[in-house]
Amino acid sequence: MTDLSQENGPYFGAFGGRFIPEALIPALDEIEETWRKSQVDPEFTDQLLDLQRNYIGRPSLLTEATRFAAHCGGARVFLKREDLNHTGSHKINNALAQALLAKRMGKTRLIAETGAGQHGVATATAAALLDMECVVYMGEEDTQRQALNVARMRLLGAKVNSVTNGTRTLKDAMNEAMRDWVANVERTHYVIGTVAGPHPFPAMVRSFQKVIGVEAREQILDQVGRLPDAICACVGGGSNAMGLFAAFLADTDVKIFGFEAGGEGIDSGHHAARFSGGRPGVLHGSATYILQDEDGQTQGSHSVSAGLDYPSVGPEHSYLHDSERVTYEPVVDEEAMEAFQLLSRTEGIIPAIESAHALAGAMRVGRELGPDAVLLVNLSGRGDKDMATAAKWFDYFDEGAVQI
Amino acid sequence: MTSSGPRTSTTIDGVAASGRSAALIGYLPVGFPTVPGSIDAMVELVRSGFDIVEVGMPYSDPGMDGPVIQRAAEKGLENGVRTKDVLTAVSAVAEAGGTAVVMSYWNLVLQYGLSAFARDLDSAGGAGIITPDLIPDEAADWISASDEYDLDRIFLAAPSSTPERIAKIVGSSRGFVYAASTMGVTGVRSEVDNHARDLVSRLKEAGAPRACVGLGVSTREQAAEVAEYADGVIVGSALVRALDADGVPGVASLAAELSEGCA
């Protein structure tokens, strides 16, 4: 068997590659070379380790969720607390590392796409810390449902450009960021926020997120004395999932689950479940599973969570899906919101709605595996940003109350 | 049995042999403002002296296009344009006596099926495909499919392309190489970048028989300037803008002006 954790691109089986305008190829080559060199350069690795410890707050905790576990068939449930990272999600792991690479390449300007705003906030934070210019592209629909994160980015000194073409969500923000990049590539680095896009981004972002899985593997061995029976993560583009999965791919006894946004249900057509309702194609620089119509036009996705509302997925996930190493299942809005409220009320932890998809999936997996099972769930982010959505969903705001 | 139309090499070499400075190549997206409306405009380009028509296929995620072509593509898609409409437009251009190439983002060709698309494009009388988001490194399947029907493979070269990449692009292309004049997306520019002249000479040194320049050309003066050193002048956004503002007569009048630039 191929060692699945050694896949370094540009291809993951039939997926990946560089389906991108020629003008950007030299930039991609430069990124790859700088990244490879940095991996074996103690100056870079020490600098990143120092920032992980003293700025991000790593290692993040592994918390056993005993009261929540009662709803997961009695299995033991451990939460990898990426929500406790500085800026509130796993996104900072990648954004900070790429910003350091950008500095090494002599770039002075960072651009990013963002859906829920977490990657935009993480990039704006890295830019503030490293004294770089920052422009974030965000779909107009997302700037409205994630207004708090827009304000955070602006406070951090970033320019937020609301994208009004196409479906006005994450995919269109990515198109706009690509257009900016090709025109300004000499001084600009495009910080792609997930394991998608052209090579080397899928492999590189995975390498920067792998710290999640490496820490979690060590922590669970330490706390339980054995590997988990199953690990669970939500999958939008798929970076928090790849970060966790990467450390467990070779552990063949560990079942791996990725949970996609099922939206209003697969049959409704309003979802973002690429592995249930999509097929292979090419989008945003890589060959992967895509939600598309008969002709190959990208179809709009839907999810209550902006961070999972993306019609494409990282190419390594497509490979892990087809090779059957990872099981991908949809979780509908309703289930995710139920898990969102449940974790808040049983553990006092408010998860991001994205992460709530992984929690809802873990409830399913736990019930299947039973009380002897040990589950590891990536709690990829905190839910403060989702208060407006949650309050509307559960009717928490008093009538006439004004939220500033 | 196929009814192959002219390939771009024949067309461009014919222009040179006739003593004109460069071939004139115009881009219009099928389905904008409607499918029949776009075909009328493409046929008008041929009548007004354009040698090659780039038949564009609107795409939901046109990452290489600026606002003018983005808006036209969105409108085309709202009107329900389908990939097969491209082939109808190709036939119309060929029947009008023009040389037709398809310009499409890669996923649309991929989903149609490479062999099927090559076969149907050839029988519609098309010359080949310009592939803005397909580099030769990823094109093995397209290279075999296009070989089967002797179709043109028009890859893009950019000012940022290294000598190694220029060699690869020239070696993989057939017909002509599309020299992107600038680092950026499609759109009208007040000046065509100086990079274009340099890029064309690098392509020629690497052995490209034909190099045509696109991105930013909108006026007779710019066309004439590019025609001094390139084998073909490619105009896109300016034509789309003219079609949007003044319909087919608008296209005709801009086309006449540009033709004088490539006389």
XYZ file of C-alpha atoms in Angstrom:
667
model
C 0.000 0.000 0.000
C 1.189 3.477 -0.863
C 1.926 5.551 2.186
C -0.982 7.950 1.930
C 0.688 10.507 4.177
C 3.544 10.938 1.690
C 1.494 12.402 -1.135
C 3.193 15.663 -2.001
C 1.463 16.618 -5.208
C 1.161 17.883 -7.836
C -1.219 14.945 -8.298
C -3.233 12.936 -5.839
C -4.198 10.008 -8.019
C -6.274 11.494 -10.836
C -6.736 14.787 -8.966
C -4.812 18.002 -8.372
C -2.512 19.575 -10.949
C -2.179 23.176 -12.119
C -5.124 24.220 -14.286
C -4.282 27.886 -14.221
C -3.230 30.639 -16.643
C 0.385 30.438 -17.791
C 1.094 33.889 -16.340
C 0.905 32.458 -12.798
C 3.089 29.392 -13.323
C 6.388 31.118 -12.446
C 4.799 32.387 -9.210
C 3.623 28.868 -8.327
C 7.108 27.520 -9.040
C 8.639 30.164 -6.788
C 6.203 29.341 -3.973
C 6.952 25.651 -4.252
C 10.696 26.175 -4.188
C 10.522 28.585 -1.240
C 8.224 26.229 0.660
C 10.417 23.155 0.084
C 13.544 25.022 1.163
C 11.819 26.439 4.236
C 10.842 22.962 5.416
C 14.489 22.074 5.957
C 15.653 25.515 7.063
C 15.941 25.701 10.870
C 15.575 29.481 10.757
C 12.104 29.099 9.234
C 10.982 26.129 11.306
C 12.185 27.777 14.550
C 10.422 31.018 13.690
C 7.189 29.172 12.934
C 7.460 27.047 16.078
C 7.997 30.167 18.168
C 4.896 31.802 16.672
C 2.884 28.621 17.180
C 3.792 28.526 20.878
C 3.860 32.164 21.803
C 1.357 33.758 19.446
C -1.169 31.151 18.266
C -1.175 29.340 21.628
C -0.151 25.855 20.495
C -0.369 23.076 21.296
C -4.130 23.439 21.395
C -5.908 21.417 24.072
C -7.491 18.021 23.637
C -10.639 18.143 25.775
C -12.750 15.124 26.658
C -16.441 15.989 26.200
C -18.169 13.659 28.670
C -21.655 15.177 28.743
C -21.762 15.601 24.957
C -20.564 11.971 24.644
C -23.849 10.775 26.157
C -25.426 11.844 22.834
C -22.812 9.921 20.831
C -23.869 6.419 21.826
C -21.789 6.641 24.980
C -18.484 6.565 23.099
C -15.627 8.607 24.578
C -15.351 11.861 22.630
C -12.261 14.060 22.496
C -12.296 17.527 20.976
C -9.189 18.992 19.341
C -9.547 22.600 20.414
C -8.543 24.643 17.369
C -11.221 27.073 18.551
C -8.781 28.167 21.259
C -6.169 29.343 18.761
C -5.530 33.058 18.471
C -8.185 34.455 16.064
C -10.491 31.549 16.888
C -9.888 28.847 14.318
C -7.340 26.591 12.619
C -6.944 29.115 9.786
C -4.144 31.002 11.569
C -1.845 27.907 11.338
C -1.719 28.266 7.570
C -2.067 32.041 7.181
C 0.888 32.819 9.441
C 3.111 30.209 7.786
C 2.277 31.477 4.288
C 2.854 35.068 5.385
C 6.344 34.060 6.555
C 6.965 32.445 3.162
C 5.720 35.595 1.414
C 8.249 37.641 3.395
C 10.995 35.246 2.303
C 9.958 35.778 -1.315
C 10.194 39.550 -0.812
C 6.466 40.144 -1.236
C 4.937 43.110 0.558
C 1.264 42.494 -0.066
C -1.023 39.617 0.959
C -4.363 38.862 -0.632
C -6.880 36.251 0.460
C -10.340 34.925 -0.259
C -12.651 34.225 2.627
C -16.061 32.650 3.155
C -16.950 32.747 6.840
C -14.270 35.362 7.342
C -12.006 33.227 9.555
C -9.281 32.920 6.931
C -9.625 36.614 6.113
C -9.206 37.490 9.788
C -6.230 35.126 10.100
C -4.531 36.660 7.042
C -5.270 40.200 8.211
C -3.762 39.253 11.573
C -0.613 37.835 9.983
C -0.311 40.956 7.821
C -0.617 43.217 10.880
C 1.975 41.195 12.792
C 4.460 41.112 9.909
C 3.809 44.656 8.676
C 2.348 43.772 5.274
C -0.430 45.223 3.173
C -3.573 43.063 3.093
C -6.609 42.851 0.797
C -9.365 40.312 1.433
C -11.989 39.286 -1.125
C -15.333 38.197 0.284
C -18.622 37.453 -1.473
C -21.293 40.052 -0.852
C -23.627 37.429 0.609
C -20.937 36.477 3.123
C -20.053 40.069 4.066
C -23.653 40.369 5.169
C -23.969 37.133 7.154
C -20.477 37.496 8.666
C -20.478 41.254 9.292
C -18.576 40.903 12.562
C -15.583 39.339 10.796
C -15.646 42.128 8.192
C -15.305 44.626 11.030
C -12.473 42.584 12.593
C -10.516 42.570 9.311
C -10.937 46.321 8.891
C -9.866 46.931 12.477
C -6.717 44.906 11.754
C -5.942 47.240 8.841
C -7.032 45.050 5.933
C -9.060 46.249 2.990
C -12.178 44.103 2.497
C -13.506 43.969 -1.064
C -17.088 42.827 -1.351
C -17.471 40.663 -4.475
C -20.717 41.252 -6.322
C -20.355 39.030 -9.385
C -21.450 35.432 -9.903
C -23.113 33.833 -6.884
C -21.499 36.385 -4.526
C -19.993 33.706 -2.279
C -16.635 32.048 -1.621
C -16.029 30.732 -5.166
C -16.492 34.200 -6.640
C -14.214 35.688 -3.983
C -11.590 33.170 -5.119
C -12.037 34.195 -8.782
C -11.565 37.831 -7.847
C -8.483 37.092 -5.750
C -6.978 35.212 -8.745
C -7.592 38.241 -10.989
C -5.879 40.511 -8.482
C -2.991 38.071 -8.160
C -2.250 37.763 -11.877
C -2.157 41.562 -12.224
C -0.028 42.196 -9.105
C 1.998 39.017 -8.752
C 5.366 40.751 -8.559
C 4.758 42.105 -5.063
C 1.752 40.034 -3.997
C 1.347 36.608 -2.455
C -2.061 34.971 -2.636
C -2.673 33.221 0.684
C -5.094 30.475 -0.345
C -6.918 29.490 2.815
C -7.570 25.843 2.152
C -6.133 22.681 0.602
C -7.567 23.657 -2.796
C -6.244 25.683 -5.740
C -3.320 24.798 -8.018
C -0.279 22.850 -6.840
C 1.584 23.466 -4.516
C -1.263 24.914 -2.429
C -3.068 21.638 -1.561
C 0.126 19.925 -0.390
C 1.586 23.064 1.192
C -1.515 24.061 3.159
C -1.869 20.463 4.348
C 1.734 20.608 5.589
C 0.998 23.774 7.577
C -2.194 22.293 9.079
C -0.720 18.882 9.858
C 0.290 20.233 13.277
C -3.356 19.618 14.289
C -3.154 15.891 13.643
C 0.388 15.466 14.930
C -0.511 17.082 18.258
C -3.849 15.282 18.533
C -2.300 11.880 17.849
C 0.245 12.403 20.609
C -2.341 13.819 23.022
C -4.821 10.980 22.590
C -2.097 8.370 23.013
C -1.133 10.196 26.167
C -4.674 10.552 27.550
C -6.240 7.257 26.437
C -3.256 5.053 25.816
C -4.337 4.082 22.335
C -5.325 5.477 18.961
C -8.945 6.512 18.427
C -11.377 4.229 16.607
C -12.575 7.082 14.443
C -11.637 10.671 13.674
C -14.103 13.275 12.376
C -13.807 16.673 10.722
C -15.963 18.972 8.638
C -14.927 19.471 4.992
C -15.448 22.719 3.094
C -12.277 23.205 1.060
C -10.967 20.738 3.599
C -7.916 22.205 5.378
C -8.856 21.462 8.983
C -9.793 17.946 7.906
C -6.568 17.377 5.940
C -4.573 18.754 8.877
C -6.124 16.164 11.173
C -6.287 13.284 8.692
C -2.677 13.628 7.513
C -1.328 12.276 10.799
C -3.658 9.248 10.779
C -3.729 8.096 7.141
C -1.175 5.366 7.757
C -3.051 4.094 10.849
C -5.274 1.694 8.950
C -7.309 0.748 12.043
C -8.447 4.347 12.488
C -11.662 5.060 10.590
C -11.667 8.533 9.055
C -14.825 10.562 8.419
C -15.245 13.840 6.570
C -18.568 15.651 6.882
C -19.745 17.926 4.093
C -22.534 20.478 4.224
C -25.779 18.724 3.274
C -27.616 22.066 3.399
C -31.326 21.546 3.022
C -30.770 17.930 1.926
C -29.151 16.350 -1.127
C -32.503 15.914 -2.876
C -33.347 19.601 -2.462
C -30.353 20.526 -4.643
C -29.450 23.155 -1.999
C -26.280 21.764 -0.479
C -22.485 21.737 -0.718
C -21.959 17.944 -0.703
C -19.501 17.433 -3.552
C -19.143 13.702 -2.919
C -22.899 13.108 -2.840
C -24.037 15.475 -5.576
C -20.941 16.315 -7.617
C -18.551 14.688 -10.072
C -14.916 15.153 -11.134
C -13.966 18.248 -13.119
C -11.612 21.218 -12.966
C -12.174 24.364 -10.912
C -9.893 26.978 -9.312
C -6.741 25.364 -10.567
C -7.209 21.713 -9.709
C -8.944 18.571 -10.871
C -11.346 17.479 -8.142
C -14.998 16.762 -7.326
C -17.225 19.731 -8.178
C -20.890 20.640 -8.017
C -21.620 21.302 -11.681
C -24.362 21.048 -14.263
C -24.323 18.790 -17.321
C -22.120 21.219 -19.292
C -19.630 21.768 -16.476
C -20.883 25.164 -15.332
C -20.320 25.425 -11.591
C -23.521 25.111 -9.598
C -24.325 27.290 -6.627
C -23.829 25.653 -3.256
C -25.829 26.149 -0.085
C -25.041 25.775 3.594
C -26.070 27.483 6.814
C -22.322 27.733 7.374
C -20.473 30.157 5.101
C -17.201 28.262 5.569
C -18.556 25.060 4.018
C -20.486 26.825 1.257
C -18.104 25.959 -1.572
C -18.847 23.933 -4.751
C -15.356 22.436 -4.956
C -13.120 20.533 -2.526
C -9.394 20.007 -2.067
C -8.053 17.423 -4.574
C -6.496 15.182 -1.917
C -9.982 14.661 -0.465
C -11.167 13.505 -3.900
C -8.308 11.021 -3.924
C -9.064 9.817 -0.380
C -12.724 9.487 -1.356
C -12.065 7.415 -4.479
C -9.473 5.263 -2.719
C -12.047 4.728 0.068
C -9.575 5.605 2.828
C -11.936 8.315 4.059
C -15.734 8.137 4.273
C -17.483 11.377 3.314
C -21.068 11.958 4.404
C -23.381 14.947 4.254
C -24.751 16.619 7.405
C -27.796 18.813 6.840
C -28.252 22.337 8.272
C -30.767 21.085 10.828
C -28.459 18.395 12.262
C -25.536 20.809 12.401
C -27.554 23.469 14.265
C -28.778 20.831 16.716
C -25.184 19.774 17.454
C -24.201 23.449 17.691
C -26.725 24.010 20.476
C -26.038 20.661 22.118
C -22.282 21.226 22.543
C -22.965 24.708 23.891
C -25.369 23.334 26.505
C -23.547 20.128 27.484
C -19.954 21.363 27.486
C -20.127 25.142 27.621
C -18.263 25.328 24.331
C -19.805 27.292 21.445
C -18.469 25.747 18.234
C -18.319 27.338 14.792
C -21.273 26.151 12.712
C -18.706 24.581 10.357
C -17.290 22.503 13.233
C -20.834 21.638 14.344
C -21.100 19.549 11.155
C -18.231 17.388 12.472
C -19.954 17.140 15.866
C -23.237 16.047 14.273
C -21.291 13.465 12.274
C -19.576 12.233 15.441
C -22.982 11.703 17.075
C -23.841 9.421 14.158
C -20.506 7.579 14.205
C -20.593 7.174 18.001
C -24.027 5.596 17.884
C -22.792 3.143 15.262
C -19.579 2.209 17.056
C -21.037 2.045 20.572
C -19.787 2.824 24.093
C -16.361 1.171 23.769
C -15.334 3.485 20.969
C -12.985 6.448 21.222
C -13.729 9.355 18.874
C -11.548 12.311 18.020
C -13.331 15.358 16.597
C -11.646 18.441 15.188
C -13.302 21.481 16.724
C -11.942 23.705 13.990
C -13.270 27.036 15.222
C -15.322 28.919 17.766
C -18.854 30.097 17.158
C -18.791 33.746 18.233
C -18.926 34.819 14.583
C -22.104 32.767 14.138
C -24.227 34.461 16.800
C -26.394 36.363 14.331
C -27.170 33.168 12.382
C -27.779 31.175 15.576
C -29.938 33.826 17.183
C -32.077 33.920 14.069
C -32.255 30.122 13.806
C -33.181 29.603 17.479
C -35.016 32.910 17.890
C -32.729 34.204 20.675
C -32.952 37.927 20.064
C -35.644 39.882 21.920
C -38.107 41.566 19.640
C -36.911 45.049 18.744
C -33.421 44.478 20.139
C -30.708 46.056 18.018
C -27.393 44.265 17.546
C -24.459 46.525 16.934
C -16.537 11.798 -42.867
C -15.732 15.309 -41.750
C -15.882 18.691 -43.415
C -12.735 20.243 -41.997
C -12.474 24.022 -42.120
C -9.232 25.982 -42.557
C -6.632 25.830 -39.804
C -5.226 29.079 -38.411
C -1.786 28.470 -39.956
C -3.310 28.568 -43.452
C -5.292 31.693 -42.641
C -2.430 33.621 -41.024
C 0.091 32.614 -43.685
C -2.433 33.696 -46.349
C -2.685 37.127 -44.742
C 1.106 37.487 -44.758
C 1.318 36.339 -48.386
C -1.245 38.947 -49.396
C 1.045 41.655 -48.047
C -1.064 42.704 -45.044
C 0.704 43.514 -41.793
C -1.143 41.057 -39.561
C -4.199 38.854 -39.247
C -7.122 40.311 -37.369
C -8.655 38.092 -34.721
C -11.857 38.959 -32.850
C -13.354 37.423 -29.718
C -17.072 37.355 -28.984
C -18.878 35.126 -26.489
C -21.690 32.983 -27.834
C -25.062 33.765 -26.221
C -24.424 37.478 -25.696
C -26.779 39.220 -26.018
C -28.574 36.072 -27.287
C -27.364 33.030 -29.214
C -28.652 34.314 -32.608
C -27.517 37.870 -31.742
C -24.002 36.698 -30.972
C -23.831 34.668 -34.194
C -24.965 37.692 -36.232
C -22.177 39.721 -34.662
C -19.565 37.017 -35.390
C -20.655 36.806 -39.032
C -20.430 40.594 -39.199
C -16.810 40.367 -37.997
C -16.007 38.106 -40.944
C -17.765 40.484 -43.381
C -15.885 43.456 -41.916
C -12.508 41.901 -42.607
C -11.682 39.813 -39.544
C -9.682 36.744 -40.510
C -10.253 34.622 -37.432
C -13.164 34.615 -34.975
C -12.613 33.383 -31.441
C -15.922 31.875 -30.438
C -16.041 32.265 -26.659
C -17.973 29.962 -24.379
C -19.423 31.724 -21.318
C -18.316 30.110 -18.047
C -19.535 30.480 -14.479
C -16.008 31.142 -13.152
C -14.054 33.174 -15.723
C -10.903 33.785 -13.694
C -8.968 35.219 -16.669
C -11.605 37.777 -17.643
C -12.152 41.382 -16.684
C -15.529 42.992 -15.989
C -16.715 43.476 -19.617
C -16.420 39.815 -20.605
C -17.558 38.647 -17.156
C -20.814 40.548 -17.515
C -21.373 39.250 -21.046
C -20.731 35.678 -19.870
C -23.164 36.070 -16.982
C -25.804 37.370 -19.349
C -25.198 34.494 -21.781
C -25.567 31.955 -18.997
C -28.732 33.635 -17.716
C -30.084 33.236 -21.242
C -29.362 29.510 -21.032
C -26.420 29.227 -23.432
C -25.078 25.663 -23.738
C -21.738 24.271 -24.896
C -23.358 22.923 -28.081
C -24.268 26.509 -29.064
C -20.543 27.131 -29.552
C -20.535 24.573 -32.354
C -23.506 26.255 -34.032
C -21.594 29.552 -33.953
C -18.445 27.877 -35.303
C -20.437 26.531 -38.276
C -21.884 29.962 -38.988
C -18.446 31.601 -38.957
C -17.029 28.896 -41.224
C -19.948 29.208 -43.657
C -19.412 32.973 -43.785
C -15.849 32.287 -44.922
C -14.071 32.991 -41.654
C -11.741 30.782 -39.644
C -13.258 29.832 -36.306
C -11.437 28.847 -33.119
C -13.099 28.134 -29.811
C -11.949 29.936 -26.660
C -13.048 28.012 -23.596
C -12.192 27.432 -19.985
C -11.085 23.848 -19.679
C -13.823 22.266 -17.570
C -16.448 22.833 -20.271
C -14.415 20.931 -22.871
C -13.565 18.258 -20.306
C -17.223 17.670 -19.427
C -18.243 17.511 -23.104
C -15.546 14.859 -23.539
C -12.236 15.656 -25.248
C -12.633 13.210 -28.146
C -16.257 14.110 -28.718
C -15.476 17.824 -28.642
C -12.554 17.432 -31.049
C -14.728 15.397 -33.430
C -17.697 17.796 -33.291
C -15.511 20.894 -33.558
C -13.776 19.504 -36.635
C -17.046 18.594 -38.324
C -18.510 22.010 -37.526
C -15.606 23.498 -39.479
C -13.641 24.811 -36.489
C -9.849 25.114 -36.494
C -8.992 24.404 -32.859
C -9.194 25.652 -29.278
C -7.566 28.457 -27.315
C -7.161 27.227 -23.738
C -6.631 30.060 -21.232
C -6.481 27.804 -18.169
C -4.791 24.754 -19.667
C -0.998 24.693 -19.742
C 0.872 22.149 -21.909
C 1.981 20.300 -18.761
C -1.649 19.281 -18.092
C -2.646 18.766 -21.717
C -1.573 15.186 -22.595
C -5.154 14.037 -23.313
C -5.938 17.155 -25.330
C -2.743 16.755 -27.335
C -3.807 13.257 -28.436
C -7.429 14.260 -29.103
C -6.342 17.275 -31.186
C -3.780 15.167 -33.069
C -6.522 12.799 -34.121
C -8.368 15.615 -35.936
C -5.349 17.795 -36.704
C -6.881 20.619 -34.666
C -4.998 23.731 -33.568
C -3.799 23.819 -29.966
C -3.391 27.424 -29.009
C -1.649 27.762 -25.657
C -0.942 31.086 -23.967
C 2.466 32.543 -23.230
C 2.902 35.337 -20.687
C 5.519 38.017 -20.027
C 6.438 36.038 -16.904
C 7.092 32.783 -18.811
C 10.636 31.497 -18.372
C 12.751 30.425 -21.389
C 12.087 26.758 -20.488
C 8.350 27.375 -20.425
C 8.434 29.363 -23.667
C 10.134 26.371 -25.310
C 7.506 24.004 -23.927
C 4.629 26.230 -25.068
C 6.061 26.680 -28.549
C 6.722 22.944 -28.832
C 3.190 22.015 -27.786
C 1.237 24.603 -29.784
C -0.125 24.227 -33.287
C -1.471 27.112 -35.386
C -0.239 30.056 -33.356
C 0.841 30.953 -29.838
C -1.356 33.422 -27.957
C 0.957 36.040 -26.477
C -0.700 37.677 -23.476
C 0.518 41.260 -23.736
C 0.325 42.004 -20.068
C 0.153 40.471 -16.624
C -3.560 40.708 -15.990
C -7.044 39.787 -17.133
C -8.912 40.692 -20.322
C -10.029 44.296 -20.716
C -9.522 47.484 -22.658
C -6.258 49.285 -21.849
C -5.061 52.708 -22.881
C -1.641 51.309 -23.754
C -0.648 47.848 -24.858
C 2.210 46.767 -22.660
C 5.764 46.929 -23.991
C 6.114 43.369 -22.726
C 4.210 42.217 -25.811
C 6.941 43.091 -28.304
C 9.560 41.386 -26.175
C 7.390 38.306 -25.673
C 6.741 37.933 -29.396
C 10.449 38.087 -30.157
C 11.164 35.477 -27.458
C 8.491 33.212 -28.968
C 9.935 33.674 -32.445
C 13.463 32.949 -31.233
C 12.138 29.746 -29.657
C 10.824 28.729 -33.066
C 7.168 29.742 -32.957
C 6.016 30.078 -36.579
C 3.200 32.431 -35.570
C 2.537 34.584 -32.511
C -0.588 36.678 -32.042
C -1.010 39.313 -29.354
C -4.039 39.749 -27.166
C -5.183 41.516 -23.974
C -5.836 45.223 -24.151
C -6.095 46.059 -27.885
C -9.078 48.312 -28.644
C -8.134 50.983 -31.212
C -6.832 51.207 -34.786
C -3.576 52.779 -33.525
C -2.965 49.967 -31.051
C -3.787 47.378 -33.714
C -1.338 48.996 -36.139
C 1.360 49.110 -33.483
C 0.952 45.424 -32.608
C 0.703 44.478 -36.311
C 4.275 45.772 -36.788
C 5.735 42.844 -34.851
C 2.997 40.197 -34.377
C 1.407 37.799 -36.868
C -2.031 38.533 -35.551
C -3.846 41.122 -33.457
C -6.488 39.840 -31.043
C -9.356 42.094 -29.941
C -11.915 41.006 -27.333
C -13.364 43.295 -24.686
C -13.599 46.282 -27.051
C -15.809 44.271 -29.429
C -17.989 42.998 -26.578
C -18.375 46.557 -25.334
C -19.305 47.782 -28.827
C -21.848 44.990 -29.213
C -23.340 45.808 -25.841
C -23.576 49.534 -26.545
C -24.560 49.658 -30.239
C -25.432 46.144 -31.346
C -24.195 44.583 -34.588
C -23.749 48.037 -36.260
C -21.450 48.981 -33.362
C -19.367 45.858 -33.992
C -19.260 46.647 -37.726
C -17.973 50.150 -37.210
C -15.279 49.157 -34.704
C -14.322 46.213 -36.945
C -13.864 48.532 -39.929
C -11.635 50.811 -37.873
C -9.513 47.916 -36.607
C -9.205 46.464 -40.118
C -7.480 49.651 -41.225
C -4.953 49.061 -38.435
C -4.083 45.654 -39.872
C -4.168 46.612 -43.543
